[in-house]
Coordinates of C-alpha atoms in Angstrom, one line a residue:
Chain A
M1224 CA 19.1 12.9 -36.8
D1225 CA 15.8 15.1 -36.9
K1226 CA 14.9 11.2 -38.7
V1227 CA 15.9 9.0 -35.5
I1228 CA 14.6 10.9 -32.8
A1229 CA 11.4 11.3 -34.3
S1230 CA 11.5 7.6 -34.3
D1231 CA 12.6 7.1 -30.7
E1232 CA 9.5 8.7 -30.0
Q1233 CA 6.9 7.2 -31.6
L1234 CA 8.5 3.4 -30.2
L1235 CA 8.1 4.6 -26.8
R1236 CA 4.4 6.6 -26.9
N1237 CA 3.7 3.2 -29.3
F1238 CA 4.9 1.4 -25.3
I1239 CA 3.0 3.2 -23.1
L1240 CA 0.3 3.6 -25.4
E1241 CA -0.2 0.0 -25.7
N1242 CA 1.3 -1.5 -22.7
Y1243 CA -0.2 1.1 -20.5
L1244 CA -2.9 2.9 -21.7
F1245 CA -4.5 0.3 -23.9
T1246 CA -5.2 2.3 -27.1
N1247 CA -3.7 3.5 -30.3
D1248 CA -5.3 6.5 -29.6
Q1249 CA -2.2 9.5 -29.9
S1250 CA -4.1 11.6 -28.5
K1251 CA -4.2 9.7 -24.7
L1252 CA -0.9 11.0 -24.1
E1253 CA 0.6 13.9 -24.1
N1254 CA 5.1 13.8 -24.1
A1255 CA 5.3 16.5 -20.9
D1256 CA 2.9 13.8 -19.1
S1257 CA 4.2 12.3 -15.9
F1258 CA 3.8 8.9 -16.0
L1259 CA 4.1 8.4 -12.0
G1260 CA 2.3 11.7 -11.8
S1261 CA -1.0 11.0 -13.8
G1262 CA -1.2 7.0 -12.6
I1263 CA 0.1 6.2 -16.1
L1264 CA 2.5 4.1 -14.6
D1265 CA 3.6 2.6 -10.8
S1266 CA 6.9 1.3 -9.4
M1267 CA 6.0 -2.0 -11.9
G1268 CA 5.8 0.0 -14.8
I1269 CA 9.1 2.3 -14.4
L1270 CA 10.6 -1.0 -13.9
E1271 CA 9.5 -2.8 -16.9
L1272 CA 9.6 1.0 -19.2
V1273 CA 13.3 -0.1 -17.9
Y1274 CA 13.4 -3.8 -19.3
F1275 CA 12.3 -2.1 -22.6
L1276 CA 14.1 0.2 -22.8
D1277 CA 17.7 -2.5 -22.8
D1278 CA 16.2 -5.2 -24.7
E1279 CA 14.5 -2.8 -27.3
M1280 CA 16.3 0.1 -27.5
S1281 CA 19.7 -1.2 -26.6
I1282 CA 19.9 2.1 -23.8
K1283 CA 21.3 0.5 -20.6
V1284 CA 19.7 2.4 -17.8
E1285 CA 22.2 2.4 -14.6
S1286 CA 20.7 2.2 -10.8
S1287 CA 22.4 6.4 -11.0
E1288 CA 20.3 6.9 -13.7
M1289 CA 17.3 5.7 -12.6
V1290 CA 15.2 8.7 -11.7
P1291 CA 12.4 10.6 -12.3
K1292 CA 14.2 13.5 -14.8
N1293 CA 15.4 11.1 -17.1
L1294 CA 12.4 8.1 -17.0
D1295 CA 9.1 10.1 -15.5
S1296 CA 8.1 11.3 -19.2
I1297 CA 8.8 10.9 -23.3
D1298 CA 10.0 14.3 -23.1
N1299 CA 12.7 13.7 -20.2
L1300 CA 12.7 9.9 -21.8
L1301 CA 14.2 11.8 -25.4
K1302 CA 16.1 13.9 -23.1
F1303 CA 17.8 11.0 -21.5
I1304 CA 18.5 8.7 -24.6
D1305 CA 19.9 11.4 -26.5
L1306 CA 22.6 11.9 -23.8
K1307 CA 23.2 8.5 -23.6
K1308 CA 23.9 8.4 -27.3
N1309 CA 26.2 11.2 -27.1
L1310 CA 27.9 9.7 -24.6
I1311 CA 28.2 6.8 -26.2
P1312 CA 28.8 6.9 -30.2
G1313 CA 27.0 4.0 -31.9
L1314 CA 24.0 3.3 -30.0
Chain B
M1216 CA 3.6 4.8 30.5
Y1217 CA 1.1 5.1 26.7
K1218 CA -1.9 7.2 27.5
K1219 CA -5.3 5.0 26.3
T1220 CA -5.8 5.4 22.9
L1221 CA -3.4 7.1 20.1
L1222 CA -5.2 9.8 20.0
E1223 CA -4.8 11.1 23.9
Q1224 CA -1.1 9.9 23.6
F1225 CA -0.4 12.0 19.9
L1226 CA -2.3 15.5 22.3
Y1227 CA 0.3 14.6 24.8
I1228 CA 3.3 13.7 22.9
S1229 CA 3.2 16.8 21.2
E1230 CA 2.9 19.2 23.8
K1231 CA 6.2 17.5 24.7
R1232 CA 7.9 17.2 21.4
A1233 CA 7.0 20.8 20.6
Q1234 CA 9.8 21.5 18.8
A1235 CA 11.0 18.4 17.2
I1236 CA 10.1 18.0 13.9
V1237 CA 7.2 14.9 12.5
L1238 CA 6.8 14.9 9.9
R1239 CA 9.2 16.0 6.8
N1240 CA 9.5 15.3 2.8
Q1241 CA 12.1 16.7 0.8
T1242 CA 10.4 19.8 0.6
D1243 CA 8.6 21.5 3.6
Q1244 CA 8.9 19.5 7.2
I1245 CA 6.5 20.5 10.2
S1246 CA 6.7 20.8 13.9
Y1247 CA 4.8 18.3 16.5
A1248 CA 3.6 22.0 18.1
Q1249 CA 2.5 23.0 14.3
L1250 CA 0.7 20.0 13.5
R1251 CA -1.5 19.9 16.5
A1252 CA -2.5 23.9 15.8
K1253 CA -3.3 22.0 12.9
V1254 CA -5.6 19.2 14.0
L1255 CA -7.7 21.0 16.5
A1256 CA -8.2 23.1 13.8
V1257 CA -9.6 21.0 11.5
A1258 CA -11.3 18.9 14.3
G1259 CA -13.2 22.1 15.0
F1260 CA -13.7 22.8 12.2
F1261 CA -15.1 18.8 12.0
K1262 CA -17.6 19.4 14.9
K1263 CA -19.0 22.4 13.1
I1264 CA -19.9 20.7 9.7
G1265 CA -21.9 17.9 11.4
I1266 CA -19.4 14.7 12.1
N1267 CA -20.5 12.6 15.3
P1268 CA -18.6 10.4 17.2
G1269 CA -19.2 7.3 15.1
D1270 CA -19.4 9.3 11.8
R1271 CA -17.5 7.4 9.4
V1272 CA -15.3 9.9 7.2
A1273 CA -13.2 8.7 4.5
L1274 CA -9.5 10.0 3.6
A1275 CA -8.9 9.3 -0.6
V1276 CA -6.0 11.6 0.3
E1277 CA -1.6 10.3 -0.5
N1278 CA -0.2 10.2 2.4
S1279 CA 1.1 13.8 3.1
M1280 CA 1.1 16.0 6.1
D1281 CA -2.4 16.9 5.7
Y1282 CA -3.4 13.0 5.4
V1283 CA -1.7 12.4 9.1
V1284 CA -4.0 16.3 10.4
A1285 CA -7.3 15.2 9.2
F1286 CA -6.7 11.1 10.6
Y1287 CA -6.6 12.9 13.9
A1288 CA -9.2 15.3 13.6
V1289 CA -11.5 12.9 12.2
W1290 CA -10.5 11.2 15.8
M1291 CA -10.5 14.0 18.1
A1292 CA -14.3 14.7 16.4
G1293 CA -15.2 11.2 17.8
G1294 CA -15.2 10.1 13.9
V1295 CA -14.1 6.7 12.6
T1296 CA -11.2 6.6 10.0
V1297 CA -11.8 4.4 6.7
A1298 CA -8.6 5.4 4.4
L1299 CA -8.8 4.3 1.1
N1300 CA -6.8 4.3 -2.0
P1301 CA -6.5 7.9 -3.5
Q1302 CA -5.8 6.3 -6.8
A1303 CA -9.3 3.3 -7.0
K1304 CA -11.3 4.0 -9.2
L1305 CA -14.2 6.0 -9.1
Y1306 CA -16.5 2.9 -8.9
E1307 CA -14.1 1.1 -5.9
I1308 CA -14.7 4.1 -4.0
K1309 CA -18.4 4.7 -4.0
N1310 CA -18.9 0.9 -3.3
V1311 CA -16.6 1.2 0.1
L1312 CA -18.6 4.7 0.3
Q1313 CA -21.7 2.5 0.9
H1314 CA -20.6 0.6 2.2
C1315 CA -19.5 1.6 5.3
V1316 CA -21.9 4.6 5.1
A1317 CA -19.5 7.3 4.4
K1318 CA -20.9 10.4 6.5
F1319 CA -18.2 13.0 4.6
L1320 CA -15.4 12.1 1.9
L1321 CA -11.7 14.1 2.0
I1322 CA -9.7 14.0 -1.9
D1323 CA -6.6 14.7 -2.9
K1324 CA -5.6 15.9 -6.6
Q1325 CA -5.5 13.3 -7.7
N1326 CA -9.7 12.6 -7.7
E1327 CA -10.2 16.5 -9.5
A1328 CA -11.2 15.1 -12.2
N1329 CA -14.2 13.0 -10.6
V1330 CA -15.0 15.8 -8.1
K1331 CA -18.5 16.7 -9.9
L1332 CA -19.1 12.9 -9.8
L1333 CA -18.8 12.5 -6.2
T1334 CA -21.1 15.6 -5.2
E1335 CA -24.2 13.7 -6.4
L1336 CA -22.9 10.9 -4.0
D1337 CA -24.9 10.9 -0.6
V1338 CA -21.8 11.6 1.5
R1339 CA -20.3 15.1 2.1
L1340 CA -17.3 16.2 0.2
V1341 CA -13.9 17.9 1.1
T1342 CA -11.0 19.3 -1.1
L1343 CA -7.9 19.9 -0.2
F1344 CA -7.6 21.8 -3.5
D1345 CA -9.2 24.9 -4.6
N1346 CA -12.6 24.7 -6.3
D1347 CA -15.8 26.7 -7.2
L1348 CA -18.2 24.5 -6.6
E1349 CA -21.0 25.2 -4.1
D1350 CA -21.5 22.5 -1.2
V1351 CA -18.2 21.7 -1.0
Y1352 CA -16.0 22.1 1.8
H1353 CA -12.6 23.3 1.2
W1354 CA -9.7 22.0 3.5
Q1355 CA -8.8 26.2 3.3
H1356 CA -11.3 27.1 5.9
A1357 CA -10.6 23.8 8.1
L1358 CA -7.6 24.7 8.4
E1359 CA -8.4 28.2 9.2
C1360 CA -11.1 27.1 12.1
K1361 CA -11.1 28.4 16.0
P1362 CA -8.9 25.4 17.0
D1363 CA -10.5 23.1 19.5
N1364 CA -9.5 21.6 22.2
N1365 CA -11.7 19.3 23.7
W1366 CA -11.8 15.9 22.4
R1367 CA -14.7 14.4 22.2
D1368 CA -14.8 11.4 25.0
I1369 CA -13.6 8.3 23.1
K1370 CA -13.6 4.4 25.0
E1371 CA -10.6 2.5 24.4
S1372 CA -13.7 -0.1 22.9
S1373 CA -14.9 2.7 20.3
L1374 CA -15.0 1.9 16.5
A1375 CA -11.4 3.8 15.4
Q1376 CA -10.8 3.1 12.1
I1377 CA -12.1 0.8 9.4
I1378 CA -9.9 -1.2 6.8
Y1379 CA -10.7 -2.6 3.5
T1380 CA -9.1 -5.5 2.6
S1381 CA -11.4 -6.4 0.2
G1382 CA -14.2 -3.4 -1.8
T1383 CA -15.2 -3.7 -4.6
T1384 CA -17.0 -7.7 -4.5
G1385 CA -20.4 -8.8 -3.1
N1386 CA -19.0 -9.9 -0.5
P1387 CA -16.5 -6.4 1.4
K1388 CA -14.4 -6.6 3.8
G1389 CA -13.5 -3.4 6.0
V1390 CA -11.6 -4.2 9.7
M1391 CA -13.4 -2.9 12.4
L1392 CA -9.7 -1.5 14.1
S1393 CA -10.7 0.2 17.9
H1394 CA -8.9 2.3 20.1
S1395 CA -7.4 -0.7 22.0
N1396 CA -6.9 -2.8 19.1
L1397 CA -4.6 -0.3 17.6
M1398 CA -3.0 1.2 20.8
C1399 CA -1.8 -2.1 21.5
N1400 CA -0.4 -3.0 18.3
V1401 CA 1.4 0.0 18.3
K1402 CA 3.3 -0.8 22.0
D1403 CA 3.8 -3.9 21.0
I1404 CA 6.0 -2.3 17.9
I1405 CA 7.9 -0.3 19.8
G1406 CA 8.9 -3.0 21.9
Y1407 CA 10.1 -5.0 20.0
L1408 CA 11.9 -2.1 17.7
K1409 CA 13.0 0.2 20.7
L1410 CA 12.1 2.6 19.0
T1411 CA 13.1 6.3 20.8
R1412 CA 12.1 10.3 20.1
K1413 CA 15.8 10.0 18.0
D1414 CA 14.4 7.8 15.5
S1415 CA 13.3 9.3 11.7
V1416 CA 11.6 6.3 9.3
L1417 CA 11.9 7.1 6.1
N1418 CA 7.7 6.3 5.1
V1419 CA 7.3 4.2 1.6
L1420 CA 4.0 2.4 2.4
P1421 CA 1.3 3.7 1.8
F1422 CA -0.8 4.5 5.2
H1423 CA -4.0 3.4 3.7
Y1424 CA -2.7 -1.0 5.1
C1425 CA -2.8 -1.6 8.1
Y1426 CA 1.6 -1.9 7.5
G1427 CA 2.3 1.9 6.3
N1428 CA -1.1 2.2 8.7
S1429 CA 1.7 1.3 12.2
V1430 CA 5.0 2.0 10.6
L1431 CA 3.3 6.1 10.6
H1432 CA 1.7 5.8 14.5
S1433 CA 4.4 3.6 15.9
H1434 CA 6.6 6.7 15.4
V1435 CA 4.5 9.5 16.5
C1436 CA 3.2 7.9 19.5
V1437 CA 7.7 8.0 20.6
G1438 CA 8.1 11.8 19.6
A1439 CA 10.1 10.1 16.6
S1440 CA 9.8 12.1 13.5
V1441 CA 8.9 10.3 9.5
V1442 CA 10.0 10.9 6.6
L1443 CA 7.3 11.2 3.8
A1444 CA 8.3 9.4 0.8
N1445 CA 5.5 8.3 -2.1
T1446 CA 7.1 5.6 -4.4
M1447 CA 9.3 3.0 -4.9
A1448 CA 9.6 3.5 -8.5
F1449 CA 12.8 5.8 -8.3
P1450 CA 15.1 3.4 -5.7
Q1451 CA 18.1 5.8 -6.1
D1452 CA 16.0 8.9 -5.2
T1453 CA 14.7 6.9 -1.7
L1454 CA 18.0 5.7 -0.7
E1455 CA 19.3 9.5 -1.5
I1456 CA 16.7 11.0 1.1
I1457 CA 17.2 8.1 3.7
R1458 CA 21.4 9.4 3.2
Q1459 CA 20.3 12.8 3.0
L1460 CA 18.2 13.9 6.6
S1461 CA 19.2 11.5 8.0
V1462 CA 17.6 9.0 8.2
T1463 CA 17.5 5.8 11.4
G1464 CA 14.5 3.2 9.9
F1465 CA 13.3 2.2 7.1
S1466 CA 9.9 0.0 6.6
G1467 CA 9.2 -2.0 3.5
V1468 CA 8.0 -4.9 1.8
P1469 CA 10.3 -7.9 0.0
S1470 CA 9.7 -5.5 -3.5
T1471 CA 11.1 -2.6 -1.9
Y1472 CA 14.3 -4.9 -0.7
S1473 CA 14.5 -6.0 -4.2
L1474 CA 14.2 -3.4 -5.5
F1475 CA 17.6 -1.3 -3.7
L1476 CA 19.7 -4.1 -4.2
T1477 CA 19.1 -4.3 -8.1
H1478 CA 19.0 -0.5 -9.1
S1479 CA 19.8 1.2 -6.5
D1480 CA 23.6 1.8 -5.2
W1481 CA 22.9 0.5 -2.1
A1482 CA 25.2 -2.4 -1.7
D1483 CA 28.1 -0.2 -2.5
N1484 CA 26.7 2.4 0.1
P1485 CA 25.1 0.8 2.5
P1486 CA 22.9 3.6 4.4
R1487 CA 23.8 3.5 8.4
L1488 CA 20.7 3.0 9.4
R1489 CA 19.5 1.6 13.2
Y1490 CA 16.9 -0.8 11.3
L1491 CA 15.3 -2.0 9.1
T1492 CA 11.5 -3.9 8.9
Q1493 CA 10.2 -6.3 6.5
A1494 CA 6.8 -7.3 6.5
G1495 CA 4.0 -7.1 3.4
G1496 CA 4.6 -11.4 2.3
P1497 CA 7.3 -14.0 2.8
M1498 CA 10.9 -12.3 1.9
G1499 CA 12.5 -15.7 0.0
K1500 CA 15.4 -17.1 1.8
N1501 CA 17.8 -16.1 -0.9
L1502 CA 16.5 -11.9 -0.8
T1503 CA 16.8 -11.9 3.0
E1504 CA 20.9 -12.6 2.8
K1505 CA 21.5 -10.9 0.1
L1506 CA 19.9 -7.9 2.4
V1507 CA 21.8 -8.5 5.1
K1508 CA 25.1 -8.8 2.9
A1509 CA 24.0 -5.0 1.5
C1510 CA 23.7 -3.9 5.0
D1511 CA 26.0 -2.0 7.4
S1512 CA 27.4 -4.8 10.3
S1513 CA 24.9 -2.3 12.6
T1514 CA 21.7 -2.4 10.8
K1515 CA 19.3 -4.7 12.0
I1516 CA 16.8 -6.0 10.5
F1517 CA 13.5 -7.5 11.8
V1518 CA 11.9 -9.6 9.1
M1519 CA 7.5 -9.4 10.7
Y1520 CA 4.7 -10.5 10.0
G1521 CA 1.4 -9.1 10.1
Q1522 CA -2.6 -9.2 9.0
T1523 CA -5.0 -6.0 9.1
E1524 CA -7.5 -8.3 11.3
A1525 CA -4.7 -8.5 13.7
T1526 CA -4.6 -4.1 13.5
A1527 CA -0.8 -5.2 11.7
R1528 CA 1.6 -6.6 13.7
I1529 CA 1.6 -10.7 14.1
C1530 CA 4.7 -12.0 14.7
W1531 CA 8.4 -10.2 14.6
L1532 CA 12.3 -12.2 14.4
P1533 CA 14.2 -11.5 16.8
P1534 CA 17.2 -9.5 14.4
D1535 CA 19.6 -11.2 16.3
L1536 CA 18.3 -15.0 14.9
L1537 CA 17.6 -13.8 11.6
H1538 CA 20.7 -16.6 10.8
K1539 CA 19.9 -19.1 13.4
K1540 CA 16.2 -19.7 12.2
L1541 CA 16.1 -17.7 8.8
G1542 CA 12.8 -18.8 6.7
S1543 CA 11.2 -17.6 10.5
V1544 CA 9.0 -14.8 10.9
G1545 CA 9.8 -15.0 14.6
I1546 CA 8.0 -15.0 18.1
S1547 CA 3.9 -13.3 18.3
V1548 CA 4.9 -9.7 19.6
A1549 CA 4.1 -9.9 23.2
S1550 CA 0.7 -8.9 23.8
S1551 CA -0.7 -11.7 21.8
K1552 CA -0.7 -15.7 22.2
L1553 CA -0.1 -18.4 18.8
E1554 CA -1.3 -21.6 18.0
I1555 CA -1.5 -23.8 15.1
R1556 CA -4.8 -25.4 14.8
N1557 CA -6.1 -28.2 12.8
L1558 CA -9.5 -27.9 10.4
Q1559 CA -11.2 -29.4 13.5
G1560 CA -9.5 -26.6 15.6
Q1561 CA -7.7 -28.6 17.2
K1562 CA -3.8 -27.3 18.5
L1563 CA -1.0 -28.9 16.4
A1564 CA 2.2 -29.9 17.7
P1565 CA 5.2 -28.5 16.4
Y1566 CA 6.6 -29.1 13.2
Q1567 CA 3.1 -29.8 12.5
V1568 CA 1.5 -27.4 9.0
G1569 CA -2.0 -26.3 10.0
E1570 CA -4.0 -22.6 10.4
I1571 CA -2.2 -19.9 12.0
C1572 CA -4.4 -18.7 14.3
I1573 CA -4.1 -15.4 16.8
N1574 CA -5.6 -14.1 20.2
G1575 CA -5.1 -10.8 22.0
P1576 CA -5.4 -7.2 22.1
S1577 CA -4.8 -6.5 18.5
V1578 CA -7.8 -9.0 17.3
M1579 CA -10.4 -7.0 15.0
Q1580 CA -13.9 -6.6 16.2
G1581 CA -14.7 -8.3 12.5
Y1582 CA -16.1 -7.0 9.3
W1583 CA -17.8 -4.1 9.0
G1584 CA -21.7 -5.3 8.0
N1585 CA -20.5 -8.8 7.4
P1586 CA -22.1 -11.1 10.6
T1587 CA -21.3 -14.2 8.6
A1588 CA -17.2 -12.7 6.7
T1589 CA -16.7 -12.5 10.9
S1590 CA -18.0 -15.0 12.6
Q1591 CA -15.6 -17.5 10.2
A1592 CA -12.4 -15.8 10.6
L1593 CA -13.0 -15.0 15.1
V1594 CA -13.9 -18.3 16.6
G1595 CA -14.1 -18.1 20.6
G1596 CA -11.6 -15.0 20.7
W1597 CA -9.4 -16.1 18.7
L1598 CA -8.2 -15.3 14.9
K1599 CA -8.4 -17.7 12.3
T1600 CA -5.9 -16.0 9.7
G1601 CA -6.4 -17.8 6.4
D1602 CA -2.2 -18.8 6.5
L1603 CA -0.7 -21.7 6.8
G1604 CA 2.4 -22.8 8.6
Y1605 CA 3.9 -24.6 12.1
L1606 CA 5.6 -23.7 15.1
D1607 CA 9.5 -24.9 16.1
D1608 CA 10.6 -26.6 19.1
D1609 CA 10.7 -22.8 20.6
G1610 CA 7.8 -21.7 19.2
F1611 CA 9.1 -19.2 16.6
L1612 CA 6.6 -19.7 13.6
F1613 CA 7.5 -20.9 9.3
I1614 CA 4.8 -19.9 7.0
K1615 CA 3.8 -22.6 4.8
G1616 CA 1.4 -21.0 2.6
R1617 CA -1.8 -19.4 2.6
N1618 CA -5.3 -21.1 2.6
S1619 CA -7.0 -18.3 0.4
D1620 CA -6.9 -16.8 -2.9
M1621 CA -5.6 -13.5 -2.5
I1622 CA -2.7 -12.6 -4.5
K1623 CA 0.5 -10.1 -3.3
V1624 CA 2.4 -7.9 -5.8
G1625 CA 4.6 -5.3 -4.4
A1626 CA 3.1 -4.2 -1.1
H1627 CA -0.7 -4.5 -2.5
R1628 CA -2.8 -7.5 -1.3
I1629 CA -5.7 -7.8 -4.9
N1630 CA -8.7 -10.1 -3.7
P1631 CA -8.5 -12.3 -7.7
M1632 CA -12.3 -11.9 -7.9
E1633 CA -12.2 -8.0 -7.7
L1634 CA -10.4 -8.6 -11.2
E1635 CA -13.1 -11.0 -12.9
E1636 CA -15.6 -9.1 -11.6
V1637 CA -14.2 -6.3 -13.7
I1638 CA -13.6 -8.2 -17.0
N1639 CA -16.5 -10.2 -16.3
Q1640 CA -18.8 -7.0 -16.5
L1641 CA -18.2 -6.7 -20.8
T1642 CA -20.9 -8.7 -22.8
F1643 CA -18.1 -10.7 -24.6
V1644 CA -16.3 -11.8 -21.7
R1645 CA -17.6 -15.6 -20.7
E1646 CA -15.7 -15.7 -17.6
S1647 CA -12.4 -14.8 -16.4
A1648 CA -9.9 -15.8 -13.5
V1649 CA -7.4 -14.4 -12.6
F1650 CA -4.0 -15.3 -10.9
G1651 CA -0.7 -14.6 -9.4
V1652 CA 2.7 -15.9 -11.0
E1653 CA 5.6 -15.9 -9.7
D1654 CA 8.2 -12.0 -10.2
E1655 CA 11.3 -11.7 -9.1
V1656 CA 11.3 -8.3 -7.4
F1657 CA 7.4 -7.6 -6.6
G1658 CA 7.0 -11.7 -5.8
Q1659 CA 3.2 -12.3 -7.6
K1660 CA 2.5 -10.4 -10.9
L1661 CA -1.1 -11.2 -12.1
R1662 CA -2.7 -12.7 -14.9
A1663 CA -5.5 -13.5 -17.4
L1664 CA -7.5 -16.3 -17.9
V1665 CA -10.0 -15.0 -20.2
V1666 CA -13.0 -17.0 -22.3
I1667 CA -14.6 -15.1 -24.1
N1668 CA -17.8 -15.5 -27.0
E1669 CA -16.7 -16.1 -30.5
A1670 CA -14.7 -13.7 -31.8
S1671 CA -16.9 -10.5 -30.8
G1672 CA -14.5 -9.1 -28.9
N1673 CA -11.1 -8.2 -28.1
L1674 CA -8.2 -8.4 -25.8
M1675 CA -6.7 -4.0 -26.7
Q1676 CA -10.9 -3.6 -25.1
L1677 CA -10.3 -6.2 -22.4
K1678 CA -7.5 -4.2 -21.3
K1679 CA -9.2 -1.0 -22.0
H1680 CA -12.0 -1.5 -20.0
C1681 CA -9.5 -2.9 -17.2
R1682 CA -7.9 0.7 -17.7
E1683 CA -11.0 2.1 -17.3
Y1684 CA -11.9 0.5 -13.9
L1685 CA -8.7 -0.7 -12.0
P1686 CA -6.3 1.4 -10.8
A1687 CA -2.7 1.0 -12.4
H1688 CA -1.2 -2.1 -10.1
K1689 CA -4.6 -4.1 -10.4
I1690 CA -4.6 -4.8 -14.4
P1691 CA -3.3 -8.1 -15.1
K1692 CA 0.0 -8.3 -17.2
E1693 CA -1.1 -9.8 -18.9
I1694 CA -4.3 -11.6 -20.4
T1695 CA -4.2 -14.7 -22.2
T1696 CA -8.5 -15.8 -23.7
V1697 CA -8.6 -19.8 -23.7
T1698 CA -11.9 -21.8 -24.7
L1699 CA -12.7 -22.9 -20.6
L1700 CA -11.8 -22.7 -17.7
P1701 CA -11.0 -25.8 -15.3
K1702 CA -14.0 -26.3 -12.4
T1703 CA -14.2 -28.1 -9.3
A1704 CA -18.0 -30.6 -10.0
S1705 CA -19.1 -27.5 -8.0
G1706 CA -18.5 -24.8 -10.3
K1707 CA -15.2 -23.8 -8.6
I1708 CA -12.1 -22.8 -10.2
K1709 CA -9.6 -24.4 -9.1
R1710 CA -6.9 -21.8 -9.1
H1711 CA -4.1 -23.8 -8.4
Q1712 CA -4.3 -24.8 -12.2
L1713 CA -4.7 -22.2 -13.8
I1714 CA -1.0 -21.8 -14.3
E1715 CA -0.8 -24.7 -16.6
L1716 CA -3.1 -22.9 -19.5
L1717 CA -0.3 -20.1 -19.4
P1718 CA 1.6 -20.9 -23.3
D1719 CA 5.3 -21.6 -22.7

């Protein structure tokens, strides 16, 4: 289980680092950093993140789930993904 | 009957509607009396620190109660407001400050990391956050200052506000608006939206753009309330605010409505709103029809068209005619005249496509410090908008495109040359071209083509450079290398051919 979470984390971190911070330097992104608050993503970026979750991680984000609590940081994303996976076994 | 300026109207309405809520967000609210008290205190402070009539005061502050306090207080001291995107990068802020020779700059938390660098500029700083730097004024001191009831005598024709539509190229365009410009346009808007003190609008539009600016002032003018929500990144959250705070109106750009319809439960459970307004670029017929279907039958949808150079609003489509005139942006606002003209400046007949030209009290005074651009835009009292369109037999305007190369991404209007200037700073870039490609939700998205010198640099470096010098919404989504850019004989980039160079 730990291994799976670590791999999700790396996937998400790389997506943000490479596409929005344009670096491979892992120290540039803290897992608690708010994407909107720190100007990493804007509303278009959040939408791209939603598409990424669907396309690359098979996580479908429902309208009601598109809230900061689920999407606004790596930490929030990991909790959200964990929740989704528990709700839909085998995801 | 309204007062002559928005400031006088604010001072009048804030007494009359003292106990009513003027601004609120999910956690806080402020009455007209409380706002007035803060404005008077900060105005006293501004006069004390040396803001004199005509001085430019820049506000790099996000939509907030403090923004509104500072805005009216600058006017009370006789100053001119220059609102900037607080997320703009340091060099953009610096360029605008230097161009308009700003005497003061207010910054919020978003520029906390830049505060030391900003103190090195020839501008006095007021920070909305605590710090222990010397020679920096603190907002808290401003709020604690003795209230000053006397506003400096401002003429209707005096400069009130400069809005930069393009700030970072060698050709900055700061639109100069007088107190009269602002009041006339606001009165037009109040008239067709039939705004009253009972209204409460949810605003997600940045106040530093003319659309957000007009939403704020038109509602304050009538004693209504403005609910602040600063992002559309989470449409469901924004919709919940509309429901929870019993909002009566909402203003958005096409992408705002697209986001609501695709990423919230708006369509299943439409909010009970009195009015919706849409401006900031043409909304496609499909999206308009979808929006109409998804709205409560009592909600009036106002499709509008405008430009900063005309203060904000130029046209509006009466909601009852939305179906009959689908695709039109409507008729001109009450105080203005509209004509379609050919290249020689002659008025064209209905259905002939030409440049949209406006005459009336909302037309700007000109571009700050840019007489060449001013004389190109203002001819014989008429504003040449740079947009193309035609009028039908009933005088309804249909937009057919733009003369200029500006790119519209969501609520942002982006000058590709600003971005090319940043990209071209890198030594390994020979030249570049930025353009917009269609995007289902945001209208357009940015693409860049670059010609680079023999493998001496890479795209990651280029994107990193963009990130350093450009705010998120100005960073091209994709950057592609090419060997050559299409150009005219005189060396100008053929922008309409750029899309053909993109890989399939």
